[in-house]
Amino acid sequence: MSTARLEDLSKQYDGHLAVDRINLDIADGEFVVFVGPSGCGKSTTLRMIAGLERATGGEIWIDGRPANHVSPRDRDIAMVFQNYALYPHMTVAQNLSYALRLRNAPRGDIERRVGEVARSLDLARLLHRKPSQLSGGQRQRVALGRAIIREPKLFLMDEPLSNLDAKLRVQTRAEITRLQRSLGITTIYVTHDQTEAMTMGNKIVVMNGGRIQQADTPQQLYQHPANTFVAQFIGTPPMNLLRCRLVPDNGAIVARGAGVNIAVPLESLTVLRSRITDQEFLIGFRPEDIVMDAGAAANGVTGTADVIEGLGHESLVSVKEGENAFIARMSPENAAPIRLGDRLSFSVNPERLRYFSAETGAAIRVP
């Protein structure tokens, strides 16, 4: 069993709080991805778990035991860095076997493990080469293999794919995901790329300003973001957020703003009224949750086509109206007739509407 727990973990540099009292439980065999913008504290958190940075507050527990004062070499953790960190004078085989040779493992066991790892990472034909004779993707696989061969309690990865080209990133992230599932090693992975996070992790930890904004499954993060930061960080394009007010309209209550006129379900009104200031709030929906509908002006969102991006399999239409702007994800066929400057109306899937405080950005959960 390999678990980890962070309790009020903090890190301060010269008065700057890089990590601010974060709490997280990581289960045995879990693939946890820390994601967030540069400077959010994700790599610092990883380095504290590895023992490469000393925490200035809080506790790190590994397998139920406190680890703050345990040296990095005694934490039984393997780490893969962004820059590979291979020994240039050693062959691939020697790089892979280095940790086992340090432990004085039997020669037969070393050869067996090197062979197994090399086959799993498609490195068998490269064992005699040195790092200078490898491509970037091959070096990254050697770095992964060197970590895997130790069979550690925790597998830590700090943006291991950032130096690879786009095609190789997709291929290597699939390899990492497949390996983690087959080996069952508890893994903590750091990236700034939300696509990597969504496709690889079974738990994603979104960080900003040294704090955890939300820790949940990819689907929950996408469908039920905890605040406007998560709503706009997760998803490409991000969730649309439009500023509105609650106003009466022919006996009903509607959310109304620039280009917005959406009937609010009665069961949601009580919660909204108790949580919003001066009747103002943000209404959110994903770009795929709206449909072009000429009759939707009375109950939907409207505006002027501002930008049209054709991506082959889909088109993204940016629409503006006053202070509000939103993006609609459409099929190329439906987007083909649209011209810049056209007035467009869209109906919104009411089940997909999300509400947020205009003051704090926190999600407002409604029935």
PDB file of N, CA and C in Angstrom, residues 236-294:
ATOM      1  N   THR A 236     -11.258  23.580 -23.161  1.00  0.00           N
ATOM      2  CA  THR A 236     -10.767  24.340 -24.302  1.00  0.00           C
ATOM      3  C   THR A 236     -11.819  24.329 -25.399  1.00  0.00           C
ATOM      4  N   PRO A 237     -12.494  25.444 -25.655  1.00  0.00           N
ATOM      5  CA  PRO A 237     -12.425  26.735 -24.964  1.00  0.00           C
ATOM      6  C   PRO A 237     -12.970  26.614 -23.531  1.00  0.00           C
ATOM      7  N   PRO A 238     -12.718  27.627 -22.704  1.00  0.00           N
ATOM      8  CA  PRO A 238     -13.194  27.563 -21.321  1.00  0.00           C
ATOM      9  C   PRO A 238     -14.696  27.795 -21.229  1.00  0.00           C
ATOM     10  N   MET A 239     -15.227  27.630 -20.025  1.00  0.00           N
ATOM     11  CA  MET A 239     -16.651  27.904 -19.793  1.00  0.00           C
ATOM     12  C   MET A 239     -16.945  29.382 -20.048  1.00  0.00           C
ATOM     13  N   ASN A 240     -18.076  29.646 -20.696  1.00  0.00           N
ATOM     14  CA  ASN A 240     -18.540  31.014 -20.877  1.00  0.00           C
ATOM     15  C   ASN A 240     -19.108  31.538 -19.563  1.00  0.00           C
ATOM     16  N   LEU A 241     -18.755  32.754 -19.190  1.00  0.00           N
ATOM     17  CA  LEU A 241     -19.275  33.395 -17.982  1.00  0.00           C
ATOM     18  C   LEU A 241     -19.838  34.755 -18.360  1.00  0.00           C
ATOM     19  N   LEU A 242     -21.126  34.956 -18.127  1.00  0.00           N
ATOM     20  CA  LEU A 242     -21.799  36.187 -18.509  1.00  0.00           C
ATOM     21  C   LEU A 242     -22.396  36.864 -17.275  1.00  0.00           C
ATOM     22  N   ARG A 243     -22.180  38.159 -17.184  1.00  0.00           N
ATOM     23  CA  ARG A 243     -22.672  38.924 -16.034  1.00  0.00           C
ATOM     24  C   ARG A 243     -24.159  39.221 -16.208  1.00  0.00           C
ATOM     25  N   CYS A 244     -24.938  38.953 -15.151  1.00  0.00           N
ATOM     26  CA  CYS A 244     -26.395  39.100 -15.219  1.00  0.00           C
ATOM     27  C   CYS A 244     -26.943  39.684 -13.918  1.00  0.00           C
ATOM     28  N   ARG A 245     -28.241  40.002 -13.970  1.00  0.00           N
ATOM     29  CA  ARG A 245     -29.002  40.390 -12.791  1.00  0.00           C
ATOM     30  C   ARG A 245     -30.341  39.665 -12.847  1.00  0.00           C
ATOM     31  N   LEU A 246     -30.936  39.452 -11.687  1.00  0.00           N
ATOM     32  CA  LEU A 246     -32.277  38.879 -11.632  1.00  0.00           C
ATOM     33  C   LEU A 246     -33.298  40.006 -11.794  1.00  0.00           C
ATOM     34  N   VAL A 247     -34.172  39.869 -12.782  1.00  0.00           N
ATOM     35  CA  VAL A 247     -35.187  40.907 -13.014  1.00  0.00           C
ATOM     36  C   VAL A 247     -36.531  40.242 -13.291  1.00  0.00           C
ATOM     37  N   PRO A 248     -37.637  40.872 -12.871  1.00  0.00           N
ATOM     38  CA  PRO A 248     -38.966  40.319 -13.167  1.00  0.00           C
ATOM     39  C   PRO A 248     -39.317  40.533 -14.632  1.00  0.00           C
ATOM     40  N   ASP A 249     -40.042  39.558 -15.207  1.00  0.00           N
ATOM     41  CA  ASP A 249     -40.425  39.653 -16.611  1.00  0.00           C
ATOM     42  C   ASP A 249     -41.729  38.883 -16.832  1.00  0.00           C
ATOM     43  N   ASN A 250     -42.847  39.618 -16.962  1.00  0.00           N
ATOM     44  CA  ASN A 250     -44.156  38.991 -17.212  1.00  0.00           C
ATOM     45  C   ASN A 250     -44.490  37.901 -16.194  1.00  0.00           C
ATOM     46  N   GLY A 251     -44.289  38.206 -14.935  1.00  0.00           N
ATOM     47  CA  GLY A 251     -44.634  37.263 -13.885  1.00  0.00           C
ATOM     48  C   GLY A 251     -43.565  36.241 -13.584  1.00  0.00           C
ATOM     49  N   ALA A 252     -42.494  36.200 -14.386  1.00  0.00           N
ATOM     50  CA  ALA A 252     -41.385  35.269 -14.149  1.00  0.00           C
ATOM     51  C   ALA A 252     -40.154  36.064 -13.721  1.00  0.00           C
ATOM     52  N   ILE A 253     -39.115  35.353 -13.320  1.00  0.00           N
ATOM     53  CA  ILE A 253     -37.839  35.982 -12.989  1.00  0.00           C
ATOM     54  C   ILE A 253     -36.818  35.482 -14.002  1.00  0.00           C
ATOM     55  N   VAL A 254     -36.090  36.409 -14.622  1.00  0.00           N
ATOM     56  CA  VAL A 254     -35.107  36.014 -15.630  1.00  0.00           C
ATOM     57  C   VAL A 254     -33.729  36.544 -15.246  1.00  0.00           C
ATOM     58  N   ALA A 255     -32.701  35.847 -15.761  1.00  0.00           N
ATOM     59  CA  ALA A 255     -31.333  36.339 -15.665  1.00  0.00           C
ATOM     60  C   ALA A 255     -31.110  37.218 -16.885  1.00  0.00           C
ATOM     61  N   ARG A 256     -30.846  38.515 -16.641  1.00  0.00           N
ATOM     62  CA  ARG A 256     -30.730  39.434 -17.772  1.00  0.00           C
ATOM     63  C   ARG A 256     -29.426  40.202 -17.680  1.00  0.00           C
ATOM     64  N   GLY A 257     -28.754  40.269 -18.817  1.00  0.00           N
ATOM     65  CA  GLY A 257     -27.521  41.029 -18.933  1.00  0.00           C
ATOM     66  C   GLY A 257     -27.339  41.395 -20.388  1.00  0.00           C
ATOM     67  N   ALA A 258     -26.168  41.902 -20.752  1.00  0.00           N
ATOM     68  CA  ALA A 258     -25.910  42.255 -22.149  1.00  0.00           C
ATOM     69  C   ALA A 258     -25.977  40.998 -23.004  1.00  0.00           C
ATOM     70  N   GLY A 259     -27.015  40.878 -23.835  1.00  0.00           N
ATOM     71  CA  GLY A 259     -27.188  39.716 -24.703  1.00  0.00           C
ATOM     72  C   GLY A 259     -27.720  38.494 -23.999  1.00  0.00           C
ATOM     73  N   VAL A 260     -28.169  38.617 -22.758  1.00  0.00           N
ATOM     74  CA  VAL A 260     -28.647  37.469 -21.977  1.00  0.00           C
ATOM     75  C   VAL A 260     -30.085  37.708 -21.536  1.00  0.00           C
ATOM     76  N   ASN A 261     -30.930  36.739 -21.781  1.00  0.00           N
ATOM     77  CA  ASN A 261     -32.302  36.778 -21.274  1.00  0.00           C
ATOM     78  C   ASN A 261     -32.733  35.326 -21.079  1.00  0.00           C
ATOM     79  N   ILE A 262     -32.493  34.786 -19.880  1.00  0.00           N
ATOM     80  CA  ILE A 262     -32.703  33.363 -19.616  1.00  0.00           C
ATOM     81  C   ILE A 262     -33.625  33.200 -18.414  1.00  0.00           C
ATOM     82  N   ALA A 263     -34.704  32.454 -18.579  1.00  0.00           N
ATOM     83  CA  ALA A 263     -35.626  32.181 -17.481  1.00  0.00           C
ATOM     84  C   ALA A 263     -34.927  31.324 -16.433  1.00  0.00           C
ATOM     85  N   VAL A 264     -35.032  31.717 -15.171  1.00  0.00           N
ATOM     86  CA  VAL A 264     -34.416  30.984 -14.067  1.00  0.00           C
ATOM     87  C   VAL A 264     -35.456  30.055 -13.447  1.00  0.00           C
ATOM     88  N   PRO A 265     -35.165  28.761 -13.325  1.00  0.00           N
ATOM     89  CA  PRO A 265     -36.127  27.834 -12.704  1.00  0.00           C
ATOM     90  C   PRO A 265     -36.509  28.297 -11.301  1.00  0.00           C
ATOM     91  N   LEU A 266     -37.764  28.141 -10.957  1.00  0.00           N
ATOM     92  CA  LEU A 266     -38.257  28.599  -9.654  1.00  0.00           C
ATOM     93  C   LEU A 266     -37.490  27.989  -8.495  1.00  0.00           C
ATOM     94  N   GLU A 267     -37.125  26.692  -8.612  1.00  0.00           N
ATOM     95  CA  GLU A 267     -36.439  26.021  -7.509  1.00  0.00           C
ATOM     96  C   GLU A 267     -35.037  26.579  -7.269  1.00  0.00           C
ATOM     97  N   SER A 268     -34.490  27.310  -8.257  1.00  0.00           N
ATOM     98  CA  SER A 268     -33.150  27.885  -8.097  1.00  0.00           C
ATOM     99  C   SER A 268     -33.167  29.292  -7.529  1.00  0.00           C
ATOM    100  N   LEU A 269     -34.325  29.954  -7.593  1.00  0.00           N
ATOM    101  CA  LEU A 269     -34.382  31.365  -7.222  1.00  0.00           C
ATOM    102  C   LEU A 269     -34.034  31.622  -5.764  1.00  0.00           C
ATOM    103  N   THR A 270     -34.576  30.794  -4.860  1.00  0.00           N
ATOM    104  CA  THR A 270     -34.338  31.011  -3.431  1.00  0.00           C
ATOM    105  C   THR A 270     -32.855  30.971  -3.110  1.00  0.00           C
ATOM    106  N   VAL A 271     -32.159  29.983  -3.672  1.00  0.00           N
ATOM    107  CA  VAL A 271     -30.725  29.851  -3.419  1.00  0.00           C
ATOM    108  C   VAL A 271     -29.974  31.035  -4.019  1.00  0.00           C
ATOM    109  N   LEU A 272     -30.298  31.393  -5.245  1.00  0.00           N
ATOM    110  CA  LEU A 272     -29.607  32.505  -5.894  1.00  0.00           C
ATOM    111  C   LEU A 272     -29.777  33.806  -5.106  1.00  0.00           C
ATOM    112  N   ARG A 273     -31.009  34.095  -4.709  1.00  0.00           N
ATOM    113  CA  ARG A 273     -31.264  35.344  -3.999  1.00  0.00           C
ATOM    114  C   ARG A 273     -30.529  35.424  -2.668  1.00  0.00           C
ATOM    115  N   SER A 274     -30.288  34.278  -2.051  1.00  0.00           N
ATOM    116  CA  SER A 274     -29.600  34.264  -0.758  1.00  0.00           C
ATOM    117  C   SER A 274     -28.087  34.394  -0.901  1.00  0.00           C
ATOM    118  N   ARG A 275     -27.577  34.187  -2.122  1.00  0.00           N
ATOM    119  CA  ARG A 275     -26.120  34.138  -2.299  1.00  0.00           C
ATOM    120  C   ARG A 275     -25.545  35.295  -3.104  1.00  0.00           C
ATOM    121  N   ILE A 276     -26.379  36.083  -3.766  1.00  0.00           N
ATOM    122  CA  ILE A 276     -25.837  37.110  -4.646  1.00  0.00           C
ATOM    123  C   ILE A 276     -25.975  38.493  -4.029  1.00  0.00           C
ATOM    124  N   THR A 277     -25.076  39.406  -4.439  1.00  0.00           N
ATOM    125  CA  THR A 277     -25.057  40.763  -3.927  1.00  0.00           C
ATOM    126  C   THR A 277     -25.677  41.710  -4.960  1.00  0.00           C
ATOM    127  N   ASP A 278     -26.609  42.529  -4.517  1.00  0.00           N
ATOM    128  CA  ASP A 278     -27.262  43.495  -5.411  1.00  0.00           C
ATOM    129  C   ASP A 278     -27.853  42.813  -6.639  1.00  0.00           C
ATOM    130  N   GLN A 279     -28.288  41.560  -6.456  1.00  0.00           N
ATOM    131  CA  GLN A 279     -28.949  40.813  -7.530  1.00  0.00           C
ATOM    132  C   GLN A 279     -28.018  40.475  -8.695  1.00  0.00           C
ATOM    133  N   GLU A 280     -26.713  40.801  -8.601  1.00  0.00           N
ATOM    134  CA  GLU A 280     -25.791  40.544  -9.709  1.00  0.00           C
ATOM    135  C   GLU A 280     -25.050  39.232  -9.492  1.00  0.00           C
ATOM    136  N   PHE A 281     -24.855  38.477 -10.562  1.00  0.00           N
ATOM    137  CA  PHE A 281     -24.152  37.198 -10.493  1.00  0.00           C
ATOM    138  C   PHE A 281     -23.630  36.852 -11.884  1.00  0.00           C
ATOM    139  N   LEU A 282     -22.942  35.719 -11.987  1.00  0.00           N
ATOM    140  CA  LEU A 282     -22.426  35.232 -13.270  1.00  0.00           C
ATOM    141  C   LEU A 282     -23.147  33.944 -13.636  1.00  0.00           C
ATOM    142  N   ILE A 283     -23.534  33.829 -14.888  1.00  0.00           N
ATOM    143  CA  ILE A 283     -24.152  32.602 -15.374  1.00  0.00           C
ATOM    144  C   ILE A 283     -23.138  31.924 -16.296  1.00  0.00           C
ATOM    145  N   GLY A 284     -22.986  30.613 -16.168  1.00  0.00           N
ATOM    146  CA  GLY A 284     -21.966  29.911 -16.932  1.00  0.00           C
ATOM    147  C   GLY A 284     -22.532  28.752 -17.731  1.00  0.00           C
ATOM    148  N   PHE A 285     -21.922  28.515 -18.897  1.00  0.00           N
ATOM    149  CA  PHE A 285     -22.278  27.355 -19.720  1.00  0.00           C
ATOM    150  C   PHE A 285     -21.105  27.051 -20.645  1.00  0.00           C
ATOM    151  N   ARG A 286     -20.960  25.777 -20.993  1.00  0.00           N
ATOM    152  CA  ARG A 286     -19.898  25.356 -21.883  1.00  0.00           C
ATOM    153  C   ARG A 286     -20.254  25.684 -23.340  1.00  0.00           C
ATOM    154  N   PRO A 287     -19.240  25.875 -24.204  1.00  0.00           N
ATOM    155  CA  PRO A 287     -19.519  26.234 -25.604  1.00  0.00           C
ATOM    156  C   PRO A 287     -20.379  25.223 -26.355  1.00  0.00           C
ATOM    157  N   GLU A 288     -20.360  23.954 -25.939  1.00  0.00           N
ATOM    158  CA  GLU A 288     -21.159  22.940 -26.621  1.00  0.00           C
ATOM    159  C   GLU A 288     -22.581  22.850 -26.097  1.00  0.00           C
ATOM    160  N   ASP A 289     -22.915  23.629 -25.071  1.00  0.00           N
ATOM    161  CA  ASP A 289     -24.235  23.545 -24.449  1.00  0.00           C
ATOM    162  C   ASP A 289     -25.217  24.588 -24.965  1.00  0.00           C
ATOM    163  N   ILE A 290     -24.881  25.206 -26.093  1.00  0.00           N
ATOM    164  CA  ILE A 290     -25.815  26.149 -26.714  1.00  0.00           C
ATOM    165  C   ILE A 290     -26.023  25.762 -28.177  1.00  0.00           C
ATOM    166  N   VAL A 291     -27.212  26.068 -28.686  1.00  0.00           N
ATOM    167  CA  VAL A 291     -27.593  25.719 -30.054  1.00  0.00           C
ATOM    168  C   VAL A 291     -28.154  26.961 -30.732  1.00  0.00           C
ATOM    169  N   MET A 292     -27.708  27.223 -31.976  1.00  0.00           N
ATOM    170  CA  MET A 292     -28.204  28.383 -32.697  1.00  0.00           C
ATOM    171  C   MET A 292     -29.705  28.242 -32.930  1.00  0.00           C
ATOM    172  N   ASP A 293     -30.439  29.275 -32.544  1.00  0.00           N
ATOM    173  CA  ASP A 293     -31.903  29.219 -32.562  1.00  0.00           C
ATOM    174  C   ASP A 293     -32.432  30.636 -32.769  1.00  0.00           C
ATOM    175  N   ALA A 294     -33.001  30.896 -33.944  1.00  0.00           N
ATOM    176  CA  ALA A 294     -33.452  32.247 -34.285  1.00  0.00           C
ATOM    177  C   ALA A 294     -34.505  32.767 -33.320  1.00  0.00           C
TER     178      ALA A 294
END
